[in-house]
mmCIF file of C-alpha atoms and ligand atoms in Angstrom:
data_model
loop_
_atom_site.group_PDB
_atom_site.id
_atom_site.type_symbol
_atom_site.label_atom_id
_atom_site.label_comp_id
_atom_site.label_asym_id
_atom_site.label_seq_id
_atom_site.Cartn_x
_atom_site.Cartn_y
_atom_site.Cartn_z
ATOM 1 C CA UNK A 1 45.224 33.172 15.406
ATOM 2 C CA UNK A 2 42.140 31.751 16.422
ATOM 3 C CA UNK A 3 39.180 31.260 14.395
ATOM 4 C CA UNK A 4 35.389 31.250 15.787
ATOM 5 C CA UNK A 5 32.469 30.560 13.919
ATOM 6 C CA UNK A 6 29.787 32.843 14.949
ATOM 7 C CA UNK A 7 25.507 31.557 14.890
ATOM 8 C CA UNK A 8 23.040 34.353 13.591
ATOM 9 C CA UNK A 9 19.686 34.703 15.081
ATOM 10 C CA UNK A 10 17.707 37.087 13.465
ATOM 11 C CA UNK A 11 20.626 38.371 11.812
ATOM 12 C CA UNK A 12 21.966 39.470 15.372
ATOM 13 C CA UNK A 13 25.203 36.991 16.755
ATOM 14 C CA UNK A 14 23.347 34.724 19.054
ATOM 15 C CA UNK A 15 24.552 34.804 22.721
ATOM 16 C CA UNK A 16 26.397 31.427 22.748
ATOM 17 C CA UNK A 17 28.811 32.536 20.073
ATOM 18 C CA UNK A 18 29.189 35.505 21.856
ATOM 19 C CA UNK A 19 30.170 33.751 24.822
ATOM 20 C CA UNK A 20 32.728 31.609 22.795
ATOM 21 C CA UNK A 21 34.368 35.025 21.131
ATOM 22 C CA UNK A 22 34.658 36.428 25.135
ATOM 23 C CA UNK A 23 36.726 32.792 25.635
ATOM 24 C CA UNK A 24 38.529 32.565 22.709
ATOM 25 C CA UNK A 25 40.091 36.036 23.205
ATOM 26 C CA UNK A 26 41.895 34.196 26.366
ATOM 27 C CA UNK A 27 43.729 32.268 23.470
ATOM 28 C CA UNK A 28 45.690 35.072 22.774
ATOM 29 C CA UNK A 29 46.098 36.461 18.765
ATOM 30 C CA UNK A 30 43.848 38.610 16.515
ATOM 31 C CA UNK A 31 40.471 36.849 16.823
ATOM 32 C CA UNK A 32 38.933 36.064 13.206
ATOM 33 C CA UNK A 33 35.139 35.195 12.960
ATOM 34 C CA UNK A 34 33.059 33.285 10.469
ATOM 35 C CA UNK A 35 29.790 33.644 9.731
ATOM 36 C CA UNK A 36 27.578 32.336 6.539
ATOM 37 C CA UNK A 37 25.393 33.870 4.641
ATOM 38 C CA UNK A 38 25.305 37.758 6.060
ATOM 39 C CA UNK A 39 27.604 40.303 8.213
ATOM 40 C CA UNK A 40 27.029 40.552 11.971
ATOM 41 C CA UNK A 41 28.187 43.942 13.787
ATOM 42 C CA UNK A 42 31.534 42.044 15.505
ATOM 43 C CA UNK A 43 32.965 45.282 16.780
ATOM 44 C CA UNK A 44 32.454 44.870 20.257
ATOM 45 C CA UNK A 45 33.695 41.370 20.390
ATOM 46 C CA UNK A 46 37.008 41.857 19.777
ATOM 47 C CA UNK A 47 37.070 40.634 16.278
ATOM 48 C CA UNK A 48 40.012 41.810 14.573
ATOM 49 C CA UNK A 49 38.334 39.861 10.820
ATOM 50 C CA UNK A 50 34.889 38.975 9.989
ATOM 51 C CA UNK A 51 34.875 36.233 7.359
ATOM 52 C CA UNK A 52 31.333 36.201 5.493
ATOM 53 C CA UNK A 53 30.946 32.870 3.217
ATOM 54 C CA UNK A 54 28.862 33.893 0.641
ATOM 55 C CA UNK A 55 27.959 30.632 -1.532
ATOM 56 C CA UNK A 56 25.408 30.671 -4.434
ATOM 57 C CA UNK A 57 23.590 26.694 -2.957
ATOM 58 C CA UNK A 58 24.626 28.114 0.394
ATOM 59 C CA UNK A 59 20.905 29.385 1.592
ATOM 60 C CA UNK A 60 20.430 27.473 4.973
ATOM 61 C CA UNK A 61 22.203 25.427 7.559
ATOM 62 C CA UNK A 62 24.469 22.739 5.871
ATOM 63 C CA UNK A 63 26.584 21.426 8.679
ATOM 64 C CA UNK A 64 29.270 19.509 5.809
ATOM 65 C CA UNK A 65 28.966 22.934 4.225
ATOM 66 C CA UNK A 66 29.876 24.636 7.289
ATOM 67 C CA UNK A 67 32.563 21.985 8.236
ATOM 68 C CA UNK A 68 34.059 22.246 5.052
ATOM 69 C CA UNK A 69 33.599 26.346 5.262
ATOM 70 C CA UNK A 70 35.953 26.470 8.333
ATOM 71 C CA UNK A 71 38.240 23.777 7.004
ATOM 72 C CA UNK A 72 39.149 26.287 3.869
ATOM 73 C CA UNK A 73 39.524 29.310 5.813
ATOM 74 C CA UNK A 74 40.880 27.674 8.483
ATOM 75 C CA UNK A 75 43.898 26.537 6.359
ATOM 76 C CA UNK A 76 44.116 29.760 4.907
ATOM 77 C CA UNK A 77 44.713 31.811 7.833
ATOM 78 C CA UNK A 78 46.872 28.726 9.405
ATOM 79 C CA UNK A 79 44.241 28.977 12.150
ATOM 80 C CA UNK A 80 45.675 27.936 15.470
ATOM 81 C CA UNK A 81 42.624 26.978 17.301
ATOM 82 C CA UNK A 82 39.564 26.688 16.026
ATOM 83 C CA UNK A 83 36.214 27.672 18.208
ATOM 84 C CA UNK A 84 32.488 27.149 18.045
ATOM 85 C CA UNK A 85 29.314 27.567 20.431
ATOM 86 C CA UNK A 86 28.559 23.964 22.236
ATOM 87 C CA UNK A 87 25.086 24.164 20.711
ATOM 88 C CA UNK A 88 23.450 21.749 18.382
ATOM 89 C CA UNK A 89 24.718 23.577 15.259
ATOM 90 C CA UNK A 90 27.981 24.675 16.850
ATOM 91 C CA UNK A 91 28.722 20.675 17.839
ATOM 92 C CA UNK A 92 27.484 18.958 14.833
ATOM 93 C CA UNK A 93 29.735 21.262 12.508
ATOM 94 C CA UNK A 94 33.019 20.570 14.603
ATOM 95 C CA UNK A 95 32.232 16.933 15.053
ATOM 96 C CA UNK A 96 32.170 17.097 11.424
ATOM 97 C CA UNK A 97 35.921 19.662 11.450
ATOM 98 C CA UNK A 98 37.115 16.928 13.703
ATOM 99 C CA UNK A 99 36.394 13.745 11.204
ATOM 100 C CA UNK A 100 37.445 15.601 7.853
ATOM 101 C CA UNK A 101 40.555 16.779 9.647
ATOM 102 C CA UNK A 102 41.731 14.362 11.552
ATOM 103 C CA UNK A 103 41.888 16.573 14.409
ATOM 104 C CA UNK A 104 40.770 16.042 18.160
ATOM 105 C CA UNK A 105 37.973 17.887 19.313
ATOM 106 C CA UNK A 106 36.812 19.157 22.886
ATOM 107 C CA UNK A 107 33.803 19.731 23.674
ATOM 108 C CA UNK A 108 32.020 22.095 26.062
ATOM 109 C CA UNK A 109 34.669 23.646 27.523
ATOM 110 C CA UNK A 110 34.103 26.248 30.263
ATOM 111 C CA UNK A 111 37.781 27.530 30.276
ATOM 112 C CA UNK A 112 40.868 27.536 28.452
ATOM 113 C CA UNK A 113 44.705 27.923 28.878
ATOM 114 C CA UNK A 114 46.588 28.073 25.599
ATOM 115 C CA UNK A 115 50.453 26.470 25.356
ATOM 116 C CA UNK A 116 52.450 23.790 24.021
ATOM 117 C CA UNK A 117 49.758 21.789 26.233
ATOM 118 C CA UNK A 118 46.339 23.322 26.036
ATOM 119 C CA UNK A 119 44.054 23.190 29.115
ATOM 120 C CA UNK A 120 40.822 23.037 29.221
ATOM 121 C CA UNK A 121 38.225 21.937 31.524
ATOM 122 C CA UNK A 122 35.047 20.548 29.784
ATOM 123 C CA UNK A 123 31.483 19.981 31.375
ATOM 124 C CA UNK A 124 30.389 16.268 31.493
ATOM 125 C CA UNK A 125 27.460 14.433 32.672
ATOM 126 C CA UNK A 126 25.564 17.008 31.761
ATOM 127 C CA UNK A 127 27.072 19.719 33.718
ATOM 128 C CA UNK A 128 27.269 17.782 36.667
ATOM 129 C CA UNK A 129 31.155 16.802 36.799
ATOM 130 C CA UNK A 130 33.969 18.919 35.838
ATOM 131 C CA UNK A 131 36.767 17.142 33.590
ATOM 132 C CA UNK A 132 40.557 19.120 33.599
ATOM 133 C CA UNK A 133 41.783 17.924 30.302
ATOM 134 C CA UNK A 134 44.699 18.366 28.432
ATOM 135 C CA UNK A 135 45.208 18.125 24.600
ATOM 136 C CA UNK A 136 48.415 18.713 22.090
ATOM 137 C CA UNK A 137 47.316 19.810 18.732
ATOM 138 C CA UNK A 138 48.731 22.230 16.070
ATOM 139 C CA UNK A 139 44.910 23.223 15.543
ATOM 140 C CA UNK A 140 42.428 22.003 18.759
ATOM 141 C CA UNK A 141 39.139 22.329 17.888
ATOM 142 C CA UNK A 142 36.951 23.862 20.842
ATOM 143 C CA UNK A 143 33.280 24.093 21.492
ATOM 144 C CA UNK A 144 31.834 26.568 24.686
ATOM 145 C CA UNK A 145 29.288 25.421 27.077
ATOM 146 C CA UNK A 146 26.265 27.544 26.829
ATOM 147 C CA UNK A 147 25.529 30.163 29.535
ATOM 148 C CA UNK A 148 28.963 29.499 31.117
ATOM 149 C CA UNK A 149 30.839 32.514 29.953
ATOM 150 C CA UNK A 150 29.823 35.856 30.557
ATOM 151 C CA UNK A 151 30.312 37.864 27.994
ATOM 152 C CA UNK A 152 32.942 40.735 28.149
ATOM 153 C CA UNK A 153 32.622 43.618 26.141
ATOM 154 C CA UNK A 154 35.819 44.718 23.599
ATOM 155 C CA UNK A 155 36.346 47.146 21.304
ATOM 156 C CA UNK A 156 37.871 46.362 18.275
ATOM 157 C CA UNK A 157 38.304 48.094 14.480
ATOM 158 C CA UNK A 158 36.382 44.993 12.719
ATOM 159 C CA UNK A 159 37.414 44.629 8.545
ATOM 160 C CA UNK A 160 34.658 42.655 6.725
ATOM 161 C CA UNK A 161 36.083 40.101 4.175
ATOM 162 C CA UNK A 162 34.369 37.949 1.955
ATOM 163 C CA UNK A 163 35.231 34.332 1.344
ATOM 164 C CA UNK A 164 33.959 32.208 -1.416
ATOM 165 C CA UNK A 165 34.226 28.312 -0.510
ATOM 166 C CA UNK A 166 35.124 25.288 -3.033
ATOM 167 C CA UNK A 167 31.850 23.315 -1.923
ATOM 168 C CA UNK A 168 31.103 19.300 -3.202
ATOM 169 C CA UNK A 169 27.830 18.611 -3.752
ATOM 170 C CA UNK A 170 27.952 15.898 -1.523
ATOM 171 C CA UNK A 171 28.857 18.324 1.020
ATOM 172 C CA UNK A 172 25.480 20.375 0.409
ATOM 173 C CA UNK A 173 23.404 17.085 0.398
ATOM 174 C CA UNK A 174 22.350 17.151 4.472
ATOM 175 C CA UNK A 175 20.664 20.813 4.967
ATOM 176 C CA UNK A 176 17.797 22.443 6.225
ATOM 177 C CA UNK A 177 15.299 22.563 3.768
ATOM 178 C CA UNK A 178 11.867 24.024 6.044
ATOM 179 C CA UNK A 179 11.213 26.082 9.305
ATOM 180 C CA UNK A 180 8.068 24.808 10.858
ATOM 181 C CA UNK A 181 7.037 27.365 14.001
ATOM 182 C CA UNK A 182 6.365 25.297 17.528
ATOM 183 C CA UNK A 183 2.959 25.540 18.512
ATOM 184 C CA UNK A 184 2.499 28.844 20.830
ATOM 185 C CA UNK A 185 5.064 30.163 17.916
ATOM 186 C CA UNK A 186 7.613 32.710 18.796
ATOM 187 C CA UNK A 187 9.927 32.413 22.435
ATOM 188 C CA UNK A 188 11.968 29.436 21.496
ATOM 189 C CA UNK A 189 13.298 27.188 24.818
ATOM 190 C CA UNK A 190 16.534 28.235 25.037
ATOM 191 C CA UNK A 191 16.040 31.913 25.018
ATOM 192 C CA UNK A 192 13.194 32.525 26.869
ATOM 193 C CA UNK A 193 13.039 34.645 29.829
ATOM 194 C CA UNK A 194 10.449 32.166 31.267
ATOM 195 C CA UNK A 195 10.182 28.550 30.819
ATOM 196 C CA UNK A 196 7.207 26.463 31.933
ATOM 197 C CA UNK A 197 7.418 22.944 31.890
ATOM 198 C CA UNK A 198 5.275 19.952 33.232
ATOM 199 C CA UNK A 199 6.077 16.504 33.906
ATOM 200 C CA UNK A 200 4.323 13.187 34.775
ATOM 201 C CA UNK A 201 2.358 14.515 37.210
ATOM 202 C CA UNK A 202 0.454 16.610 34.818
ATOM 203 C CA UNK A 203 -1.339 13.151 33.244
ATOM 204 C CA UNK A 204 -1.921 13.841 29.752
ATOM 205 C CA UNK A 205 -1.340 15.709 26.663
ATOM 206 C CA UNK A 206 -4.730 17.706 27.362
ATOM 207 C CA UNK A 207 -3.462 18.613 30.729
ATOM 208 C CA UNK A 208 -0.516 20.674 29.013
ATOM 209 C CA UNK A 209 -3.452 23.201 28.282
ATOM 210 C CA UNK A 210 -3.175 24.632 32.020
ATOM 211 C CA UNK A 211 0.754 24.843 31.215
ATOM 212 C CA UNK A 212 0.185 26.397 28.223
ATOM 213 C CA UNK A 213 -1.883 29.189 29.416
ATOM 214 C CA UNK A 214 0.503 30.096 32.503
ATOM 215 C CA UNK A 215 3.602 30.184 30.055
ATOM 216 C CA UNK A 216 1.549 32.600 27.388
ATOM 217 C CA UNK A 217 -0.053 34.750 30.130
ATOM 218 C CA UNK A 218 3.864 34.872 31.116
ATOM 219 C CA UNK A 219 5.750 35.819 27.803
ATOM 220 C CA UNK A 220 7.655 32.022 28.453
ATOM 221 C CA UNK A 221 7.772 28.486 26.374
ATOM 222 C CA UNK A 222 6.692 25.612 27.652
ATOM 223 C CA UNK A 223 9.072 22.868 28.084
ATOM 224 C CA UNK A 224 8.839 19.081 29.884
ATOM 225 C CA UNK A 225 10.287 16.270 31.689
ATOM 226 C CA UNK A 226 11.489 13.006 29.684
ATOM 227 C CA UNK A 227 8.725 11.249 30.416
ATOM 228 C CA UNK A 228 6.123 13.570 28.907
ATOM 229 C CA UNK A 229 8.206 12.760 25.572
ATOM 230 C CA UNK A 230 8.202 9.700 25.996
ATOM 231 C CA UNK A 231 5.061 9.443 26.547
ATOM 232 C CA UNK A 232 4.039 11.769 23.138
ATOM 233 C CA UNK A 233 1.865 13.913 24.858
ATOM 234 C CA UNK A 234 4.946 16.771 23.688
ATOM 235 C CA UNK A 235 7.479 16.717 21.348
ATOM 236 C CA UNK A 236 10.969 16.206 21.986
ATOM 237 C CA UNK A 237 11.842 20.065 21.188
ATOM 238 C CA UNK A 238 10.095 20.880 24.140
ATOM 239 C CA UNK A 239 12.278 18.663 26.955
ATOM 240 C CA UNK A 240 14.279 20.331 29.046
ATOM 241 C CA UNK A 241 17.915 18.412 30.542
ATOM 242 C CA UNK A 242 20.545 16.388 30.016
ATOM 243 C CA UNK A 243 19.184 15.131 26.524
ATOM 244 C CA UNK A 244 17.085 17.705 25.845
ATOM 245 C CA UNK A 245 17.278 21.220 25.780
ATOM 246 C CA UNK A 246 19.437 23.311 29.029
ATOM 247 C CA UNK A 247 17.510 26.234 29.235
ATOM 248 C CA UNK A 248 18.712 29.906 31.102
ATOM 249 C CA UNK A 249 15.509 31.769 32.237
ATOM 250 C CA UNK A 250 14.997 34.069 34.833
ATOM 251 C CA UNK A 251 12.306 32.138 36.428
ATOM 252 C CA UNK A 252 11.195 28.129 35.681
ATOM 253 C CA UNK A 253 8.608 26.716 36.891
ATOM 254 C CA UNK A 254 8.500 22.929 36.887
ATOM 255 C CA UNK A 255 5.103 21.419 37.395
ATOM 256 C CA UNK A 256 4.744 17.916 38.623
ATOM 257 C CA UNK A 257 8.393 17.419 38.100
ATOM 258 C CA UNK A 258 10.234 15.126 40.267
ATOM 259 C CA UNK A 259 13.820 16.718 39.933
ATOM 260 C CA UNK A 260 15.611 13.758 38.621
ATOM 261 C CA UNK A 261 19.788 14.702 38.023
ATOM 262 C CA UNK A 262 19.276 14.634 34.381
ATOM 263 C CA UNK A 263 16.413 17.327 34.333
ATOM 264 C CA UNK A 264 17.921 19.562 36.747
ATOM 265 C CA UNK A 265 21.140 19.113 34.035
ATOM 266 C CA UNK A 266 19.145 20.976 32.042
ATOM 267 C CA UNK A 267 17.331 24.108 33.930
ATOM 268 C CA UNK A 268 20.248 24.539 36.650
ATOM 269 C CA UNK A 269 20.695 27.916 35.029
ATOM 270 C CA UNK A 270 17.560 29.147 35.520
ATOM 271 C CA UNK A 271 17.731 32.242 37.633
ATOM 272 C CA UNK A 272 15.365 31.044 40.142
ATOM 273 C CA UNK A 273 13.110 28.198 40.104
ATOM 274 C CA UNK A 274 9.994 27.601 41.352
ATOM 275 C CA UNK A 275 8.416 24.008 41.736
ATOM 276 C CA UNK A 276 4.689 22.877 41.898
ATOM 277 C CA UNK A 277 4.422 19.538 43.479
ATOM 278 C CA UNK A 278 2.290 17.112 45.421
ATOM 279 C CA UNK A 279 5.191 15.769 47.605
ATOM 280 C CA UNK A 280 7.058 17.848 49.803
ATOM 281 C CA UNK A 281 9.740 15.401 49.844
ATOM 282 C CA UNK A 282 10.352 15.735 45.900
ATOM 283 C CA UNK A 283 13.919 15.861 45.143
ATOM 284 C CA UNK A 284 13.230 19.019 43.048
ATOM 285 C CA UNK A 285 12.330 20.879 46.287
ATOM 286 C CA UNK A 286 16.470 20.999 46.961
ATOM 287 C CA UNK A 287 17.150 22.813 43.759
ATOM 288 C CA UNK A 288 13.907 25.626 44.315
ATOM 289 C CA UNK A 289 14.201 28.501 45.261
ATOM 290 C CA UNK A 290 10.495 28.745 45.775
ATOM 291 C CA UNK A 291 7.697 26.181 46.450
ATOM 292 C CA UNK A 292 4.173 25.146 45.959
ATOM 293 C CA UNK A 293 3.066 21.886 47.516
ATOM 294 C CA UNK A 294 -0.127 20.615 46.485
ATOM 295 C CA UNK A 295 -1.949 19.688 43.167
ATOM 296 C CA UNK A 296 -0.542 21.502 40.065
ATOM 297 C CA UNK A 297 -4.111 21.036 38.490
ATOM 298 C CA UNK A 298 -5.383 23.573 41.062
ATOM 299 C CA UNK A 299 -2.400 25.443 41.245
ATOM 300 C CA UNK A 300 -1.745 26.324 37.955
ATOM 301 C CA UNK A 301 -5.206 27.596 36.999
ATOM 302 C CA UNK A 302 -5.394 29.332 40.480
ATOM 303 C CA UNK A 303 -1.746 31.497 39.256
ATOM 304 C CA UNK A 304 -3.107 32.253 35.889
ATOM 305 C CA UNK A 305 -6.479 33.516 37.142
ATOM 306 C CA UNK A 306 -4.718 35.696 39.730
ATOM 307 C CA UNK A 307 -2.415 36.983 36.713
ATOM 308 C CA UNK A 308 -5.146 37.708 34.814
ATOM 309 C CA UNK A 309 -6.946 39.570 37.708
ATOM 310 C CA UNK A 310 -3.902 41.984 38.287
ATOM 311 C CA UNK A 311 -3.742 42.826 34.595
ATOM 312 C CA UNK A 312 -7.438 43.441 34.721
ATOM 313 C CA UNK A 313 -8.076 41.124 31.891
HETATM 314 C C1 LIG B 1 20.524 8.803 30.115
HETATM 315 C C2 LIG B 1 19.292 9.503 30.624
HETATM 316 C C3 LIG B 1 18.986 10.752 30.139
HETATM 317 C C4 LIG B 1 17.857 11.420 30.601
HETATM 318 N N1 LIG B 1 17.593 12.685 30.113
HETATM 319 C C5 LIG B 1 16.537 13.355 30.633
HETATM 320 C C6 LIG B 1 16.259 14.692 30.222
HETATM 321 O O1 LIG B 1 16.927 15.264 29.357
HETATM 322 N N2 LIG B 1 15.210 15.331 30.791
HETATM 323 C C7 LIG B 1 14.408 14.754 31.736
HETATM 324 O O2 LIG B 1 13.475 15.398 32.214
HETATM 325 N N3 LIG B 1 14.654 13.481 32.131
HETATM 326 C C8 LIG B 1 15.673 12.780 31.590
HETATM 327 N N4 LIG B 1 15.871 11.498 31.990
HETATM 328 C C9 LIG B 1 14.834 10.830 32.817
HETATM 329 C C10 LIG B 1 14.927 11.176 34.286
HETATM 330 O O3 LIG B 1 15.816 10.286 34.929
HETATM 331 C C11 LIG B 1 13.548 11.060 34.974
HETATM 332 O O4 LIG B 1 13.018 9.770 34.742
HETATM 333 C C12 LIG B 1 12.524 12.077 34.497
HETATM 334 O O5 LIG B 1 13.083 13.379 34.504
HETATM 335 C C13 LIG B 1 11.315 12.051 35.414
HETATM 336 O O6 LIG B 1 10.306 12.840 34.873
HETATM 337 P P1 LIG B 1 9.179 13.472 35.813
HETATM 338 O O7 LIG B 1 9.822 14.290 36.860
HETATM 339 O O8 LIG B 1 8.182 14.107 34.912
HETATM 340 O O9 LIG B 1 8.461 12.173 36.398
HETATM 341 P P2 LIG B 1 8.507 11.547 37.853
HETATM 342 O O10 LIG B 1 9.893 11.316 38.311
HETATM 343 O O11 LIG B 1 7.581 10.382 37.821
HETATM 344 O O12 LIG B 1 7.908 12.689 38.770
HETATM 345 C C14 LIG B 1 6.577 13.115 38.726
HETATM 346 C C15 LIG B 1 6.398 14.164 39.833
HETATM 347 O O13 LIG B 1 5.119 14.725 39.721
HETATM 348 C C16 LIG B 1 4.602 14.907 41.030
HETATM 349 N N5 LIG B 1 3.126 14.906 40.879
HETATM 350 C C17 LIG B 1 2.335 13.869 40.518
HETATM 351 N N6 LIG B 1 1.041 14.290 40.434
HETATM 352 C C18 LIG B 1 1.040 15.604 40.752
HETATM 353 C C19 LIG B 1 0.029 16.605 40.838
HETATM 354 N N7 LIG B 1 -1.255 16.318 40.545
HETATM 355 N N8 LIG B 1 0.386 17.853 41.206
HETATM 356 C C20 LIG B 1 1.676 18.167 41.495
HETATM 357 N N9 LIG B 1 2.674 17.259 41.422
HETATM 358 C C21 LIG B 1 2.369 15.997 41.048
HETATM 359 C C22 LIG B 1 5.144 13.753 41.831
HETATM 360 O O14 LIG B 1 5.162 14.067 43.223
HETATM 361 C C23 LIG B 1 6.544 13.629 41.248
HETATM 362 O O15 LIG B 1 7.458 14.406 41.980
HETATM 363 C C24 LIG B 1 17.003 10.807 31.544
HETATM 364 C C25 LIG B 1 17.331 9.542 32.026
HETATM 365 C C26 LIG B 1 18.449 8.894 31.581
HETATM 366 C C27 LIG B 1 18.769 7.525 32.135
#
């Protein structure tokens, strides 16, 4: 049977993992789901077993912890695959599976066909090639590309068990210790509805005020090109693409973004994107769905003022 491990946000299954239960069910076998800490309504996923670790020094994100979490249970069920969200959390924990285990890992996967021969084709490049691979394992270890999988709704009668790992101290050395809010506090990048981001062409870390302002008077977060990181006028939790974060909104708005392959890696999901730029030759203009050509320094005041004089504020 396969086992997932399932993220919390806000004590609610986050939508990644949720994706990864709809693709693990196309493994076949009662689906059993681990999560740390607290229950998570699984009933509609399919889960035939919630696992809850419950571990006295267990009181934040430990990825060894975690690893070693779905290493116990994993031999205890005689797991035959074992699944996780392609996120940050979901990656680092496997890649840690994979090392204490000695067994090979794939990582975000978009689809998979169980048999003697699994396969599975993965996302490289940052989502911009397509790899069919093939892997023999008793026990492949599987992580889901974000916002690949829509998520299928199935019934299930869900039992709750509790599981009480063996835990090193070594193994709880590496954890979070403090949450620190981004400025602007609240819509994180991945989840947001709306995403603003700037890039060079915005000039400084003072010009990410007029960013700022449209993404609030939106309900968004406010994201970036590499180069604005680089630069330190943002931090890197705020860049969007291939080495940053892939964001999902409905709408994103890049401002003074050129398009390069490795940002549009990251906001390719976005609904529909709109782009603010000087050059109506940018490549970014190929990927929009809308467009403003002209001088985001202008532009961007000019939209929040209008939004501000339709809500009467
Ligand atoms: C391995 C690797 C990984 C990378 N990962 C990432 C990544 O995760 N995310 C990422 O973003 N990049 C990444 N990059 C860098 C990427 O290749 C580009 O260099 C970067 O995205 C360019 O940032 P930019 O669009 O802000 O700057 P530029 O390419 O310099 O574009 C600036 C744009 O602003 C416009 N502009 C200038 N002034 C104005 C104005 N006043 N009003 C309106 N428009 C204006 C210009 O016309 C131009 O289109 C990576 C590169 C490598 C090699």
């Amino acid at each position: 049977m396969p086992l997932v491990l399932v993220e919390q946000v806000g004590g609610a299954p986050s939508d990644p993992s949720l994706q990864t239960l709809t693709l693990a069910r196309s493994f076949g076998g009662p689906i059993h789901a681990l999560v740390v800490g607290s229950a998570v309504d699984l009933s509609h996923h399919g889960v035939a077993v919630t696992h809850i670790a419950v571990h006295d020094e267990l009181d934040s994100f430990a990825p060894d912890a975690w690893a070693a979490i779905l290493g116990q249970l994993s031999d205890r069920l005689s797991a035959n695959a074992i699944f996780a969200a392609g996120t940050d959390r979901g990656n680092d924990v496997m890649a840690r599976v994979a090392a204490r285990m000695g067994l090979p890992l794939a990582t975000n996967c978009i689809s998979v066909a169980p048999g003697d021969q699994i396969n599975l084709t993965r996302q490289r490049w940052g989502g911009s090639l397509l790899e069919e691979a093939r892997m023999r394992s008793p026990r492949p270890l599987i992580t889901v590309a974000p916002h690949t999988v829509v998520v299928e709704i199935a019934s299930a009668e869900t039992k709750l068990e509790k599981f009480t790992p063996q835990l090193e101290e070594q193994e709880l050395a590496v954890r979070v210790a403090e949450h620190v809010s981004t400025k602007g506090g609240g819509v994180s990048l991945a989840e947001a509805k709306v995403v603003v981001s700037g890039g060079r062409g915005v000039g400084s870390a003072e010009g990410f005020a007029i960013i700022e302002e449209l993404a609030e008077l939106l309900g968004g977060a406010v994201g970036c090109s590499r180069v604005v990181t680089s630069a330190g006028w943002l931090p890197h939790t705020n860049q969007v693409g291939q080495t940053g974060t892939k964001v999902s909104p409905d709408l994103y708005v890049a401002c003074g973004i050129s398009g390069a392959t490795q940002h549009i890696a990251g906001c390719k999901g976005a609904k529909k994107i709109l782009a603010i730029n000087a050059d109506p030759d940018a490549p970014i203009l190929a990927s929009a769905d809308y467009a403003v050509i002209g001088d985001l320094h202008q532009i961007v005041p000019a939209i929040s003022a209008e939004l501000r004089k339709v809500r009467g504020a």
